[in-house]
Short mmCIF file of C-alpha atoms in Angstrom, two decimals:
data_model
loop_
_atom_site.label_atom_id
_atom_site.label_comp_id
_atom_site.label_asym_id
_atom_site.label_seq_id
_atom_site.Cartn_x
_atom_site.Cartn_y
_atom_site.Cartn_z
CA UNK A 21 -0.63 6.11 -28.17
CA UNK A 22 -0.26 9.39 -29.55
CA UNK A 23 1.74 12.33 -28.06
CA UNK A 24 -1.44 13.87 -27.09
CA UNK A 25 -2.80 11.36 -24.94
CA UNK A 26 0.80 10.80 -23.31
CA UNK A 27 1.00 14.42 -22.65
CA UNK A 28 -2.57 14.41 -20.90
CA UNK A 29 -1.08 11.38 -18.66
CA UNK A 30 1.75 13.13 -18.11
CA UNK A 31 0.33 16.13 -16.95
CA UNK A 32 -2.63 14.35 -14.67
CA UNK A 33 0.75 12.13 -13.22
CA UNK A 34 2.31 15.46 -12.34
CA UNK A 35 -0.41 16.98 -11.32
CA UNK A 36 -1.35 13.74 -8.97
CA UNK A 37 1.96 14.32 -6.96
CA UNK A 38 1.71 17.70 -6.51
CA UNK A 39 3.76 19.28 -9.28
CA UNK A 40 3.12 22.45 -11.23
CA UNK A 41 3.31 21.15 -15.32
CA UNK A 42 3.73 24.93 -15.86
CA UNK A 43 7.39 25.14 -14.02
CA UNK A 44 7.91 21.43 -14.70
CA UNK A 45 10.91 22.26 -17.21
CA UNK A 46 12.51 25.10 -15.10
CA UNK A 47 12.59 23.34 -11.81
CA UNK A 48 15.63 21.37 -9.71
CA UNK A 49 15.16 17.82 -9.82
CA UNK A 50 15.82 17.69 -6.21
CA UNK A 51 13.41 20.21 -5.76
CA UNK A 52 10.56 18.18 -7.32
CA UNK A 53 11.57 15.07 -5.77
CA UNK A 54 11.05 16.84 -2.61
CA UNK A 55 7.86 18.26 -3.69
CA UNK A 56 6.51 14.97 -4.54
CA UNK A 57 7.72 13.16 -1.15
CA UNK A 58 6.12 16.91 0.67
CA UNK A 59 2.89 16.43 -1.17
CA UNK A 60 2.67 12.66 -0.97
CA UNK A 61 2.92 12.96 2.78
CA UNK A 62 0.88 15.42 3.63
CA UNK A 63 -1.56 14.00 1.60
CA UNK A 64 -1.93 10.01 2.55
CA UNK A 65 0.38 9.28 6.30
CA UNK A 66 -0.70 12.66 8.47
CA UNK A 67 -0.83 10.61 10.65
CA UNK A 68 2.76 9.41 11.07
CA UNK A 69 3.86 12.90 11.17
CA UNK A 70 4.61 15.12 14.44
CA UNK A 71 3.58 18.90 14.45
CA UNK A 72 7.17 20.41 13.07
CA UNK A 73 7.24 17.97 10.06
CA UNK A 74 3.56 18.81 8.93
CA UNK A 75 4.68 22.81 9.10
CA UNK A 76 8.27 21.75 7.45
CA UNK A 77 6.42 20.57 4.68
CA UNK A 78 3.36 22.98 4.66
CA UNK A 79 5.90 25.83 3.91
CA UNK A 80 7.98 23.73 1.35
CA UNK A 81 4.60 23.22 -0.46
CA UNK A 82 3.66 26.98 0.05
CA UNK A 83 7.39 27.99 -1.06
CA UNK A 84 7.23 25.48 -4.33
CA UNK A 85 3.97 27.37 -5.41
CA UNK A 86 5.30 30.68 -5.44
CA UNK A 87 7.67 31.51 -8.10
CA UNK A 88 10.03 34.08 -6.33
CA UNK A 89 10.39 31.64 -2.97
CA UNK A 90 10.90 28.51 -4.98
CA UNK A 91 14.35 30.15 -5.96
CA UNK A 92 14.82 31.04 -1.93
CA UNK A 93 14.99 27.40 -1.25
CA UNK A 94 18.05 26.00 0.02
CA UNK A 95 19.79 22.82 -0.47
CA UNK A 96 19.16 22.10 3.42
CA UNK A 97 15.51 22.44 3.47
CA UNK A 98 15.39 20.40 0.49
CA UNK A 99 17.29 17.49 2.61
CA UNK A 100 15.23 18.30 5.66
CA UNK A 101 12.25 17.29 3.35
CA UNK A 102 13.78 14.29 1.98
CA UNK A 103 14.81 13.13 5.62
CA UNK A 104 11.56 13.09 6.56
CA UNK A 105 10.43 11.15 3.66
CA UNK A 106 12.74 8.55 4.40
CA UNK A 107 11.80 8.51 7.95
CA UNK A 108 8.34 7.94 7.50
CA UNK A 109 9.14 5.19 4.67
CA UNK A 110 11.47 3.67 6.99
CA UNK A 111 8.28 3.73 9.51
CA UNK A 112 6.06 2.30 7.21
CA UNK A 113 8.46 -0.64 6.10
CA UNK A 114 8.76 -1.52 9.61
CA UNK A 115 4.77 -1.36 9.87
CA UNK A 116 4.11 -3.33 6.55
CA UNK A 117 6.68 -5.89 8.04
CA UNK A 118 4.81 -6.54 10.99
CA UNK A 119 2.01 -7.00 9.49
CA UNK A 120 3.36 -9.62 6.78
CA UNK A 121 4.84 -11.76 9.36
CA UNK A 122 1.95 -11.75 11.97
#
C-alpha cells in the first residue's frame, strides 16, 4: 500500500469518529479520545443517554469544532466526557451479557 492510499484511510478513519484531520497534529490526545467517545455516542446509543449527557456532549462536540473554544476546554470536562463513555460501555457490557447468557 502506498502512503497515499494509507493517508486516504487515515483521513476517512478520522473523519468516521468525528475528528478534524486539519487539527489532527495540534490537538491533546485526551482531547480526541474524548471527541471520539462524544461523537461515537451521540451518534450510535442516544438512546442510553439522559438529557444532561446528550447536551454535555453536544457542547464538547460544538467546543472541539471551534478553534478558539477547543483551547477553553478543561481537563474536567474532558473527564466528564470520558465518564460518560465508560458509563454507557459499562451499560452496554452488562446488556451484551444478558443477552449471551439467555
Amino acid at each position: 500500500m502506498n502512503y497515499y492510499k494509507a493517508d486516504i484511510k487515515t483521513n476517512d478513519w478520522l473523519k468516521s469518529n468525528g475528528i478534524s484531520v486539519k487539527h489532527f497534529a495540534k490537538t491533546d490526545s485526551q482531547l480526541l479520545k474524548a471527541q471520539k467517545i462524544a461523537f461515537n455516542l451521540l451518534k450510535h446509543h442516544l438512546n442510553l443517554l439522559s438529557t444532561p449527557q446528550i447536551k454535555t456532549l453536544r457542547v464538547y462536540c460544538a467546543q472541539m469544532a471551534s478553534d478558539k473554544k477547543r483551547n477553553k476546554i478543561t481537563d474536567n470536562f474532558v473527564y466528564k466526557v470520558l465518564n460518560i463513555g465508560t458509563k454507557i460501555n459499562r451499560q452496554l457490557f452488562k446488556a451484551n451479557k444478558e443477552i449471551n447468557n439467555s
